[in-house]
Short mmCIF file of C-alpha atoms in Angstrom, two decimals:
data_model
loop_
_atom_site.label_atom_id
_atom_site.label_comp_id
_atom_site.label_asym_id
_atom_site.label_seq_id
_atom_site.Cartn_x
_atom_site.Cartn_y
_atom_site.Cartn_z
CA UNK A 1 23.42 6.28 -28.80
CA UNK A 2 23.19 5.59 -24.99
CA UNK A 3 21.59 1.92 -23.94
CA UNK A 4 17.96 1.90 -23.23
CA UNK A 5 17.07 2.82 -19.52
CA UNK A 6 15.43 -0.89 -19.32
CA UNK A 7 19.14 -2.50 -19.77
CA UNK A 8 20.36 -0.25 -17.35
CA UNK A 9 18.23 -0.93 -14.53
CA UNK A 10 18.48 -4.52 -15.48
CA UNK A 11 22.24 -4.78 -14.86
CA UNK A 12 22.01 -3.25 -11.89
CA UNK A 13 19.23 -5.44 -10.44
CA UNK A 14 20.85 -8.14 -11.41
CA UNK A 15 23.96 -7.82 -9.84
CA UNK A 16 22.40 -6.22 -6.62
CA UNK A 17 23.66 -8.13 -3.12
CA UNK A 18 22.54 -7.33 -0.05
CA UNK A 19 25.64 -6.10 0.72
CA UNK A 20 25.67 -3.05 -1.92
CA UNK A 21 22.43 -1.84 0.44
CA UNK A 22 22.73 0.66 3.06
CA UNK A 23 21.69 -0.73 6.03
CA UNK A 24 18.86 1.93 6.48
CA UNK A 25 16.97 0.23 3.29
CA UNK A 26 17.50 -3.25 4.63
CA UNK A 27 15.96 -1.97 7.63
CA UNK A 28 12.96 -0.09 6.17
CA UNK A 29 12.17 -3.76 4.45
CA UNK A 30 11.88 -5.34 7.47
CA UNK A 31 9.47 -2.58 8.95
CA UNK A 32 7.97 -3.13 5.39
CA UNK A 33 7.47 -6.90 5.42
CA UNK A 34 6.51 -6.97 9.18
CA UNK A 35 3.41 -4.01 8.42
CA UNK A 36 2.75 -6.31 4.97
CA UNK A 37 1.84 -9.52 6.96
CA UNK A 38 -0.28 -7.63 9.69
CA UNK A 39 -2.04 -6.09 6.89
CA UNK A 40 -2.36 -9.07 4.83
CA UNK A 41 -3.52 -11.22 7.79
CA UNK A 42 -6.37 -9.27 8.60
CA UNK A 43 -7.28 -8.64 4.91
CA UNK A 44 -7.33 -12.42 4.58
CA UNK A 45 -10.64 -12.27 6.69
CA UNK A 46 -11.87 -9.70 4.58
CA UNK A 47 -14.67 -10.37 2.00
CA UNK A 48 -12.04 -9.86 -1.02
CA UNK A 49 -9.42 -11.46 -0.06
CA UNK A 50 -11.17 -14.34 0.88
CA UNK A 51 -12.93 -14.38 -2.16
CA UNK A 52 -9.28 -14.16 -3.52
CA UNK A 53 -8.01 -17.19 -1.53
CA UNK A 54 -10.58 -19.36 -2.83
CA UNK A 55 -10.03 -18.64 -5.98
CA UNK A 56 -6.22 -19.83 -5.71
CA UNK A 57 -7.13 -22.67 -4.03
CA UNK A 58 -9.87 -23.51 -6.22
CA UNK A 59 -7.84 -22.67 -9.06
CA UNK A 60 -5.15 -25.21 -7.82
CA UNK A 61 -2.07 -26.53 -9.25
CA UNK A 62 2.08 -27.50 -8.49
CA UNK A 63 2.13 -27.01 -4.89
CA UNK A 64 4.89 -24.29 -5.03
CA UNK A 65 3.92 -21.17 -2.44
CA UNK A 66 2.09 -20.77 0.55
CA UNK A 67 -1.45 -18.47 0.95
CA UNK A 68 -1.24 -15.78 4.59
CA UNK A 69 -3.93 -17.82 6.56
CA UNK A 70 -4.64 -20.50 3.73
CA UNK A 71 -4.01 -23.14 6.83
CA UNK A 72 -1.47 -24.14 5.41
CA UNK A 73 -3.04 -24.22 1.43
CA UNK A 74 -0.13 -24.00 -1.11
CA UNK A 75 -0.69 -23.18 -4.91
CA UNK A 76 1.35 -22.16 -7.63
CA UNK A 77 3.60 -18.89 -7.03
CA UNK A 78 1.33 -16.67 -9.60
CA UNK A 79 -1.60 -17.40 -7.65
CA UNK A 80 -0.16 -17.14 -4.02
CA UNK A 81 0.97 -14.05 -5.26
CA UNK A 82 -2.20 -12.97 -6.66
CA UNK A 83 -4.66 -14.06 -3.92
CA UNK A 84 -1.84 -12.96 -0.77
CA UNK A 85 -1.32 -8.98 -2.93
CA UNK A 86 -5.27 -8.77 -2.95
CA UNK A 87 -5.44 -10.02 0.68
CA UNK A 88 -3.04 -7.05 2.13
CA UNK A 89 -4.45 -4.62 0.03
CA UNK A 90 -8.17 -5.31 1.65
CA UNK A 91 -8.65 -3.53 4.73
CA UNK A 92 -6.89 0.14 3.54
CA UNK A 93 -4.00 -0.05 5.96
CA UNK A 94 -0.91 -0.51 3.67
CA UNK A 95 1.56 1.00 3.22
CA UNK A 96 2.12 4.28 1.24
CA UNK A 97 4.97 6.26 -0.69
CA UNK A 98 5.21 9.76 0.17
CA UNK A 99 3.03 11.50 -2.29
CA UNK A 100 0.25 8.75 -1.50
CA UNK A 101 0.54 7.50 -4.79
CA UNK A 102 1.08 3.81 -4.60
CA UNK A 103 1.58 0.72 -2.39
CA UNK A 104 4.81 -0.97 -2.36
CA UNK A 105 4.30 -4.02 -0.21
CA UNK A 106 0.97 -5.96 -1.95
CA UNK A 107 2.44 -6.20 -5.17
CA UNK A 108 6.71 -6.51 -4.55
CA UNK A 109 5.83 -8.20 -0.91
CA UNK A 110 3.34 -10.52 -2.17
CA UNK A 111 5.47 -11.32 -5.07
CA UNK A 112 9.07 -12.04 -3.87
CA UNK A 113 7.82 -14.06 -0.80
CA UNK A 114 5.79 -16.70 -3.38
CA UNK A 115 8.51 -16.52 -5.47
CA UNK A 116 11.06 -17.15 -2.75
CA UNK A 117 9.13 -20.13 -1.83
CA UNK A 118 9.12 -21.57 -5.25
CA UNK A 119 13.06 -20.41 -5.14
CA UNK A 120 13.94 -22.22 -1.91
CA UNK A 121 15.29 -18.71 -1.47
CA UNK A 122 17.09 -17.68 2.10
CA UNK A 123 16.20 -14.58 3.62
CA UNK A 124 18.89 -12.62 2.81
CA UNK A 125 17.60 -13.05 -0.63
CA UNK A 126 14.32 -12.17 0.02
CA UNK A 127 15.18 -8.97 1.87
CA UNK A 128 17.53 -7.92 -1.29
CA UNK A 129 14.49 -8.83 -3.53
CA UNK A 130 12.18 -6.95 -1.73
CA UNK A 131 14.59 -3.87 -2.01
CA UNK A 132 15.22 -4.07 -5.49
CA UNK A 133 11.40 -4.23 -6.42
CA UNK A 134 10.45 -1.08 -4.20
CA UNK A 135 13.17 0.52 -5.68
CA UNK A 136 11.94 -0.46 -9.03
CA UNK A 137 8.06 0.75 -8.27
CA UNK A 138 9.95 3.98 -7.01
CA UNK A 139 12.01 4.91 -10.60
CA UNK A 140 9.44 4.44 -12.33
CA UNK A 141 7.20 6.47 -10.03
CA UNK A 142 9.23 9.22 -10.19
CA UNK A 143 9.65 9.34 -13.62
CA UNK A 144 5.67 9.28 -14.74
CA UNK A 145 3.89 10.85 -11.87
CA UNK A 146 1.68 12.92 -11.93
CA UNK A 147 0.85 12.56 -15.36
CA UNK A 148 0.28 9.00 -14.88
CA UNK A 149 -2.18 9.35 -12.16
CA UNK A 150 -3.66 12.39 -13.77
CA UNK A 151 -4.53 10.44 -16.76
CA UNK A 152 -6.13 8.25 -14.89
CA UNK A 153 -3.68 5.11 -14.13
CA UNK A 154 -3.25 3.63 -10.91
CA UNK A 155 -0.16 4.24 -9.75
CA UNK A 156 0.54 0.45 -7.72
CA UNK A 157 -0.34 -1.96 -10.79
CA UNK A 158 0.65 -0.21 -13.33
CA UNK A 159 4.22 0.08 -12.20
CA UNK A 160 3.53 -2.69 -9.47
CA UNK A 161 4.28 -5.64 -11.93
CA UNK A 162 7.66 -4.19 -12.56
CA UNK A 163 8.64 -4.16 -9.53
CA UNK A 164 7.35 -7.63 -8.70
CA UNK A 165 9.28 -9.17 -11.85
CA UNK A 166 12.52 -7.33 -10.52
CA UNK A 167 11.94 -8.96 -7.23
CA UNK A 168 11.09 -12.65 -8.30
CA UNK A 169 13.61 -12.46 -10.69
CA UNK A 170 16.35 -11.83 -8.34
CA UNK A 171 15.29 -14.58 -6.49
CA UNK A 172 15.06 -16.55 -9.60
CA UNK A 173 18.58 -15.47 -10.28
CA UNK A 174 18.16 -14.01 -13.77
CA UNK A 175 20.89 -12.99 -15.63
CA UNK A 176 21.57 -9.51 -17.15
CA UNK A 177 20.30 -10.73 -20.19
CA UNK A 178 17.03 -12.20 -18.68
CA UNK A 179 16.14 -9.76 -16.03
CA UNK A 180 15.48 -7.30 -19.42
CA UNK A 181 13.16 -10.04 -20.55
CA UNK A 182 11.73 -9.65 -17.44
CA UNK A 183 10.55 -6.29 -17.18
CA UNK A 184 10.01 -6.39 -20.87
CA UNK A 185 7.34 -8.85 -20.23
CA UNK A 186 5.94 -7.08 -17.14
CA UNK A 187 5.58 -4.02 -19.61
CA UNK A 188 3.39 -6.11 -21.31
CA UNK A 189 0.87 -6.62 -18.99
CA UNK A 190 1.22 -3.13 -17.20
CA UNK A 191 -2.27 -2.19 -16.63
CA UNK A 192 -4.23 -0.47 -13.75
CA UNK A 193 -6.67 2.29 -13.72
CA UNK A 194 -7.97 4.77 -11.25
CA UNK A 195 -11.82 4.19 -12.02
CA UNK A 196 -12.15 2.51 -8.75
CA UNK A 197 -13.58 4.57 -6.56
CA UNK A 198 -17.33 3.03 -5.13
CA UNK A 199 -19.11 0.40 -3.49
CA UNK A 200 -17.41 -2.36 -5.37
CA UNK A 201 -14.26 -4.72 -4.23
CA UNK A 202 -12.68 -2.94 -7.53
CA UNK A 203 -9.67 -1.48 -5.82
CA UNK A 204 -8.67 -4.25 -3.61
CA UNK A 205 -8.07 -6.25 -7.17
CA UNK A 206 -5.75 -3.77 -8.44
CA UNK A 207 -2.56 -5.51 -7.19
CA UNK A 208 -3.22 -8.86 -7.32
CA UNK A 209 -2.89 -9.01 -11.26
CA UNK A 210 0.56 -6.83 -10.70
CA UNK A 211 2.43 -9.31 -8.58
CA UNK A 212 1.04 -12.25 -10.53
CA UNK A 213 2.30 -10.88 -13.45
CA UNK A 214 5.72 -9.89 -12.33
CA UNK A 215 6.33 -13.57 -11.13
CA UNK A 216 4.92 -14.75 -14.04
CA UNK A 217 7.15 -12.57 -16.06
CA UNK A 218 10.55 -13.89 -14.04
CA UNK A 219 9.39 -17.42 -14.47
CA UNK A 220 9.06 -17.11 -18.28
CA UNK A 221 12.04 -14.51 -19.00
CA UNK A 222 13.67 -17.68 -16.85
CA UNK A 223 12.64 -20.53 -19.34
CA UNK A 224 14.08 -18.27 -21.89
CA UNK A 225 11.32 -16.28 -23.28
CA UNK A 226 12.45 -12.81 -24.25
CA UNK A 227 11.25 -9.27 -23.89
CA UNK A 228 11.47 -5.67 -25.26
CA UNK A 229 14.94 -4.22 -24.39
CA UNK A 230 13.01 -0.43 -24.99
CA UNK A 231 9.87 -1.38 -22.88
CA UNK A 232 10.34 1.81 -20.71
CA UNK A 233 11.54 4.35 -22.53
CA UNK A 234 10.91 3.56 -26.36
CA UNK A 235 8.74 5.55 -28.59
CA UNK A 236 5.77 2.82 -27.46
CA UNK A 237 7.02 2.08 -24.13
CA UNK A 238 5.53 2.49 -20.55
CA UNK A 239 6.87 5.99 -20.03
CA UNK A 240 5.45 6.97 -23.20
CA UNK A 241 1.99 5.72 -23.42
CA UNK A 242 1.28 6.03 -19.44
CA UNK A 243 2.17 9.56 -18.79
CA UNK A 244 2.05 12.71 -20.64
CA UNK A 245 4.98 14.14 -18.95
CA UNK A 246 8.00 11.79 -18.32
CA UNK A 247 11.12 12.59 -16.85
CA UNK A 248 13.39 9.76 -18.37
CA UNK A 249 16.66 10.59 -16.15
CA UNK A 250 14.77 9.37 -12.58
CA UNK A 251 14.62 5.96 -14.55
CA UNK A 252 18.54 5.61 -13.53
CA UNK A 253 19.47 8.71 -11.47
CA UNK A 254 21.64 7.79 -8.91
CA UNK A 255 21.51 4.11 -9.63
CA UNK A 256 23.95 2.07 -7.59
CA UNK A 257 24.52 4.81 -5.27
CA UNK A 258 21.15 5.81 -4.12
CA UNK A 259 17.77 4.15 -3.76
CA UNK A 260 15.43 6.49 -3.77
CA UNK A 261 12.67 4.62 -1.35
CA UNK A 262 10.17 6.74 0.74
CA UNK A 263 8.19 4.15 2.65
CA UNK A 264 5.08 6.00 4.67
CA UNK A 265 2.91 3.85 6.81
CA UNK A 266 -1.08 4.08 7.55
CA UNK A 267 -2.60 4.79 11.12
CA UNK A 268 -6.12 4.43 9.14
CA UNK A 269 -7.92 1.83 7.76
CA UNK A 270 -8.44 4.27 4.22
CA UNK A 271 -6.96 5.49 1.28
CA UNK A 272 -3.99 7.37 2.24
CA UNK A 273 -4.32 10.90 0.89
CA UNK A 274 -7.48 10.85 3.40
CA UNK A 275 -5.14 10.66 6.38
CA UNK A 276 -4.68 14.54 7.02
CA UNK A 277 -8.00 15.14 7.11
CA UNK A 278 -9.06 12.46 9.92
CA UNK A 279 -5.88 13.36 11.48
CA UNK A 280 -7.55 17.51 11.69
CA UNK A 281 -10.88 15.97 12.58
CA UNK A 282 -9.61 14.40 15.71
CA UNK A 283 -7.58 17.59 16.67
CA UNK A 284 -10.95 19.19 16.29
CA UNK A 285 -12.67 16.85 18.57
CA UNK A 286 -9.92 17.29 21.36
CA UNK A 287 -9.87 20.99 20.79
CA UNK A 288 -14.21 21.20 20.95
CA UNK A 289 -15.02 18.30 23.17
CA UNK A 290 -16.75 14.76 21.87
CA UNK A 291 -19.73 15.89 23.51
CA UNK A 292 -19.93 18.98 21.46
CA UNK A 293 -19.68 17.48 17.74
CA UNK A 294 -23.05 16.13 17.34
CA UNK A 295 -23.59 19.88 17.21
CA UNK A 296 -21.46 20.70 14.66
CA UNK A 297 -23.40 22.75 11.69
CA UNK A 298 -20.50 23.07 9.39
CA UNK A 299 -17.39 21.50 8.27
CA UNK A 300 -14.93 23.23 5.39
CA UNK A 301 -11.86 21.04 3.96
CA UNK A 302 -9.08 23.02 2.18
CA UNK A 303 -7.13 20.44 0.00
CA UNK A 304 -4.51 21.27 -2.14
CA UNK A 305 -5.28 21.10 -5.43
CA UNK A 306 -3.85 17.57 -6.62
CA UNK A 307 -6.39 15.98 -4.62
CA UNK A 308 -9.01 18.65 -3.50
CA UNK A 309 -11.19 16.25 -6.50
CA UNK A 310 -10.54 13.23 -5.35
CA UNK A 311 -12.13 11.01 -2.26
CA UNK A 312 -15.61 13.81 -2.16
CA UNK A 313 -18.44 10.88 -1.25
CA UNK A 314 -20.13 12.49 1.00
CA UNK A 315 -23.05 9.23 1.27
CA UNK A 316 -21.06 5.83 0.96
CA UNK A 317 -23.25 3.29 0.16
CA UNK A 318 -20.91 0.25 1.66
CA UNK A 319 -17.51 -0.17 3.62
CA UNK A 320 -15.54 -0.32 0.37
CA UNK A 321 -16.86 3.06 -0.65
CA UNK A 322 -16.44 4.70 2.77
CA UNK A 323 -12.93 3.75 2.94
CA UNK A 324 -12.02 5.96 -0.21
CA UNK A 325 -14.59 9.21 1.43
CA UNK A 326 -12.97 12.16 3.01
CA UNK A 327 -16.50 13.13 4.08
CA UNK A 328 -16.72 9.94 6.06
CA UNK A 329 -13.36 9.70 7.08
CA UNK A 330 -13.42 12.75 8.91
CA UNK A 331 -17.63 12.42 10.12
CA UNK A 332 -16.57 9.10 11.78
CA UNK A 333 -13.48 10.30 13.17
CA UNK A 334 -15.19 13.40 14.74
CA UNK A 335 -17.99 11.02 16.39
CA UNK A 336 -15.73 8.38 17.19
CA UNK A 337 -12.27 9.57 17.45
CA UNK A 338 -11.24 6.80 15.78
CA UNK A 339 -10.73 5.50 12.22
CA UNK A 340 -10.03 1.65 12.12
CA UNK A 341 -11.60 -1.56 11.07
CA UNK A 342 -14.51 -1.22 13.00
CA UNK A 343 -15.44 2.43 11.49
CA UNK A 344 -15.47 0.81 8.33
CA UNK A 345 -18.42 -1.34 8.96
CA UNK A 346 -21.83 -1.71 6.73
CA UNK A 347 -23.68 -0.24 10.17
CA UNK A 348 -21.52 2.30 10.61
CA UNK A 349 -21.83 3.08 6.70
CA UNK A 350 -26.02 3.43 7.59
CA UNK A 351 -25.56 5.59 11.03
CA UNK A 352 -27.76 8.74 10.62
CA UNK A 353 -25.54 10.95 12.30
CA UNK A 354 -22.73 10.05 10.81
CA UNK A 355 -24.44 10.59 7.93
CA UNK A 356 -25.49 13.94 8.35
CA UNK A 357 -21.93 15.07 9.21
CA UNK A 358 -20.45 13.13 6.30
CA UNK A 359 -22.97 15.38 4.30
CA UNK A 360 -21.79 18.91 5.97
CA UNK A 361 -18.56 18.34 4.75
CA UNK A 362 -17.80 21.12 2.01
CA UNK A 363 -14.36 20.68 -0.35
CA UNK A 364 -12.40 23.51 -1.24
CA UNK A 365 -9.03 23.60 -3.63
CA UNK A 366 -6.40 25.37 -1.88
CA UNK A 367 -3.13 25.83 -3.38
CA UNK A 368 -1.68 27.48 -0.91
CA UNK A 369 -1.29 24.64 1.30
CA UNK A 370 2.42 23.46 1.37
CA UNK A 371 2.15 19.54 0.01
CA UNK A 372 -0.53 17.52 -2.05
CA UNK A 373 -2.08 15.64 0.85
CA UNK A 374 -2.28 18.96 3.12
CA UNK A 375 -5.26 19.54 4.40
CA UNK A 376 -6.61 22.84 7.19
CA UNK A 377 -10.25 22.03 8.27
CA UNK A 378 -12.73 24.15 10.03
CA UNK A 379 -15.47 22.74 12.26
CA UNK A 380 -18.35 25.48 13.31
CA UNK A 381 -20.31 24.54 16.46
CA UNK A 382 -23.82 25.10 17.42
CA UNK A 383 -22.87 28.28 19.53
CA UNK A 384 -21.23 29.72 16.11
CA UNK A 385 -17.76 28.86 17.72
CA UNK A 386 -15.02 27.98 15.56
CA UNK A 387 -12.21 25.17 15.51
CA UNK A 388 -9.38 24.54 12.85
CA UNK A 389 -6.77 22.39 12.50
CA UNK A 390 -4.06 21.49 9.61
CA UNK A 391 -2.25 18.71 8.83
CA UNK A 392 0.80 18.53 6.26
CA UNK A 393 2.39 15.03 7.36
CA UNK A 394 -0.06 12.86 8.62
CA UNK A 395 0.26 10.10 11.43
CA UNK A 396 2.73 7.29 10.24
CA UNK A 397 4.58 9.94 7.44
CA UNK A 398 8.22 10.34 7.39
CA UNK A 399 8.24 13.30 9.12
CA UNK A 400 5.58 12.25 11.69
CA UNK A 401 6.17 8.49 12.20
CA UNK A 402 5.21 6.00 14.14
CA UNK A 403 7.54 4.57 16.88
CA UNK A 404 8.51 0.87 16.76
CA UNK A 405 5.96 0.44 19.37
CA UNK A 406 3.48 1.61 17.36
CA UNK A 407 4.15 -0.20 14.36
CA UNK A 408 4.44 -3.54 15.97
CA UNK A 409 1.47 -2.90 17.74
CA UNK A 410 0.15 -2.37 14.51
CA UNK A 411 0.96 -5.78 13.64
CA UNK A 412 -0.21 -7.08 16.56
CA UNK A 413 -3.56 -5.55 16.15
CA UNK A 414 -4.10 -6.75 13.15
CA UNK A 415 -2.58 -10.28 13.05
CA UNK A 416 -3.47 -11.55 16.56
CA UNK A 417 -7.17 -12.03 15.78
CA UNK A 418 -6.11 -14.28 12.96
CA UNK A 419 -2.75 -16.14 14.23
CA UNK A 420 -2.51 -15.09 18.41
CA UNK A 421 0.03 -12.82 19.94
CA UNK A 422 2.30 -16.31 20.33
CA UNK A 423 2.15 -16.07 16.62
CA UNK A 424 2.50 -12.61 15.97
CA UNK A 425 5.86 -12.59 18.17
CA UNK A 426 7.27 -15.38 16.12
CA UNK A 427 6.69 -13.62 13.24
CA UNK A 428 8.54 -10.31 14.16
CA UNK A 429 11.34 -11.95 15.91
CA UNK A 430 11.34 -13.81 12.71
CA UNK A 431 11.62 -10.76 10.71
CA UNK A 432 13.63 -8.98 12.28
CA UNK A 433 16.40 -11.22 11.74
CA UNK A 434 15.34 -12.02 8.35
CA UNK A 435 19.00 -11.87 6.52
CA UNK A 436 20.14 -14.95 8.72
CA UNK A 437 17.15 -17.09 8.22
CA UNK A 438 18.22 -20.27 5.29
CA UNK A 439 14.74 -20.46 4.70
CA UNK A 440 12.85 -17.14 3.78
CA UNK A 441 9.92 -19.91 3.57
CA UNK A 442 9.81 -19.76 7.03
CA UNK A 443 8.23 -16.59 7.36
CA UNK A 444 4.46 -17.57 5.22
CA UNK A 445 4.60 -20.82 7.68
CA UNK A 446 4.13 -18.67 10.44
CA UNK A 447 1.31 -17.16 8.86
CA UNK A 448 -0.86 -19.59 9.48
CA UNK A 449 -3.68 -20.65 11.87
CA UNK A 450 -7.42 -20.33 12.29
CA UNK A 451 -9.36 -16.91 13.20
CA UNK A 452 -10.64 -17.16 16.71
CA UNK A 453 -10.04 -13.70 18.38
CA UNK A 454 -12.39 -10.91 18.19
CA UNK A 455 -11.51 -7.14 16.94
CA UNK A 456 -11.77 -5.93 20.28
CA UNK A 457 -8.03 -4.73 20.13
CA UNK A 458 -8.49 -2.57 17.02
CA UNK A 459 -10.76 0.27 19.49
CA UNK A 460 -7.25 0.89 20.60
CA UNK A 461 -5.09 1.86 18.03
CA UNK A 462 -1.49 0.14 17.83
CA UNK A 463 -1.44 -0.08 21.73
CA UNK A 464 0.13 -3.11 22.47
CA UNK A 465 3.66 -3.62 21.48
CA UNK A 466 5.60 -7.02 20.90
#
């Protein structure tokens, strides 16, 4: 009888170095931590995850792990964690995988940088940590999706927490032994569902109770409390009672040799699988004219099929719900020619002809179209011309990325309102050398300071490079 998958993966996480890591992955963590904190800083001025900070704060305890723009506020790991995944999973612009399934960076990011912290970890260690959990969220990705989804699960918490308790507990240095504890216990909290679509703060929670759990997890397989060898593939394990359809063999496929980590980044402040459409919408309004779309009379969306159901809102009634709407995605986009922070406002939200394009907008499955985010829109004007455009990879995808201009000007956008460019450029040079830092701790430090910019950068998207 073979060992179960969980033991498997646990030997190999425990043993990983940074110098079993193609250099590649080492530098797609980087990228991945330096798009976290811009994301994370600007969410921290958002309504949730400032609700989440105070709570941490509030909450109090051992002063063990610094909060992104907490001035300086330090709580206990599990709640930095919690409070810091909410924060940089608040404004929409995280990072993706390449279906658009889950986040990597609010609940492995959040995670292995307050358990680093509490560690006294270098950054070497944190950039092996922060491998090993996307890898972990990956596996076990792969080997439930799209069952999980389909049955309603949300993809980042549910397998978030295992790939936060991989991550803290390499920092933690866990043992063979002990790193199976680990993810036993994360199994045991794995939770997450994708009823969280509306005009609530719901999905901005999502992965704050997945990295909280996953150092929480580390910290007690780490005092000695043990966990479920079978958690992932038993007869009542995650793979099991999550998905309908599990492929068992992507739990270890490859392991050692390959890491199987598809990291996607967002040019738009909304859910990801939204992106293609925006991106046709402003190919439309270059193609028509931005004088001509007020006089659009009707917009049609094919969508392949595995999400042609989801995102159809065509009347938001806040910013939170608008930032999971196709309909207003692409009406704002089309008026604007833009789809940042401040198209995601309660006015905007209100604006009657935005409205009345968000309502035009007409959803049709399509499974012709060649991925699961593709989208091919048509826009008829008010002469009876028409316009298409269609969109397999969207902006900031794999196989349309953005340049490292781009994505530090992505940072920059984000995080200079809360910290200053000054700040911002410490932080990336920081990062960038990461592996030679002796104090990973050094990084949250420089996430620090008091908001008194403006948003007037984020009209121009990712313009100004560091």
């Amino acid at each position: 009888m073979s060992e179960p998958a969980t033991v498997t993966l646990a030997r190999h996480f425990a043993s990983l170095t940074i110098g079993r890591i193609p250099q590649k992955h080492l530098d797609d963590a980087k990228a991945l931590i330096a798009d976290w904190f811009g994301v994370a800083l600007a969410g921290s001025r958002a309504d949730s995850g400032a609700i989440a900070r105070r709570f941490a704060i509030e909450t109090g305890g051992v002063a063990e792990a610094t909060i992104v723009n907490g001035r300086g506020a330090r709580v206990p790991a599990v709640h930095a964690a919690f409070a810091n995944a909410i924060a940089s999973h608040s404004v929409e612009l995280d990072d993706v995988d390449i279906l658009a399934l889950y986040h990597f960076s609010p609940p492995v990011v959040a995670a292995a940088l307050a358990a680093a912290e509490r560690a006294g970890s270098t950054g070497a260690e944190l950039l092996t940590a922060v491998v090993a959990g996307c890898e972990a969220m990956a596996r076990l990705s792969d080997a439930t999706n799209p069952s999980l989804r389909d049955r309603g699960y949300h993809t980042t918490p549910a397998v978030g927490g295992f790939g936060a308790a991989v991550a803290a507990g390499l920092l933690f240095k866990l043992d063979e032994e002990r790193m199976v504890s680990a993810l036993g216990l994360a199994g045991a909290q794995a939770s997450g569902l994708m009823e969280m679509y509306g005009p609530s703060m719901q999905k901005r929670f999502n992965p704050g109770p997945a990295a909280r759990n996953g150092v929480t997890s580390a910290v007690m397989a780490q005092l000695g409390f043990t966990g479920a060898a079978t958690i992932l593939d038993g007869q009542r394990g995650f793979c099991r009672a999550f998905s309908d359809k599990f492929d068992p063999e992507a739990l270890t496929r490859g392991l050692g040799t390959e890491f199987p980590i598809y990291i996607e980044y967002k040019a738009y402040s909304c859910a990801r699988p939204i992106h293609n459409g925006i991106d046709c919408a402003l190919d439309i309004r270059r193609q028509m004219g931005a004088d001509r779309v007020d006089g659009i009379r009707r917009i049609t969306i094919r969508r392949h099929p595995a999400w042609a159901h989801y995102h159809q809102i065509p009347r938001p009634a806040t910013h939170h719900e608008a930032q999971v709407s196709m309909n207003y995605s692409v009406a704002v986009a089309l008026r604007e020619g833009a789809a940042l922070l401040p198209q995601y406002t309660e006015e905007k939200v209100h604006d009657p002809a935005i409205i009345r394009l968000s309502e035009m907008v007409t959803v049709v499955p399509d499974d012709g179209l060649p991925r699961g985010v593709s989208c091919l829109m048509t826009a008829e004007a008010a002469d009876g011309s028409t316009y298409s455009s269609q969109v397999d990879h969207p902006k900031g995808s794999i196989a349309n990325p953005m340049t490292p201009e781009e994505a530090a000007g992505k940072t920059h956008m984000l995080g200079d309102p809360v910290i200053g460019a000054a700040g911002v450029d410490r932080l990336l040079e920081r990062i960038r050398r990461v592996e030679t830092l002796p104090r990973a701790a050094e990084l949250m430090e420089l996430a620090q300071g008091s908001a008194t910019g403006s948003h007037a950068a984020e009209e121009t998207p990712f313009a100004r490079a560091s």
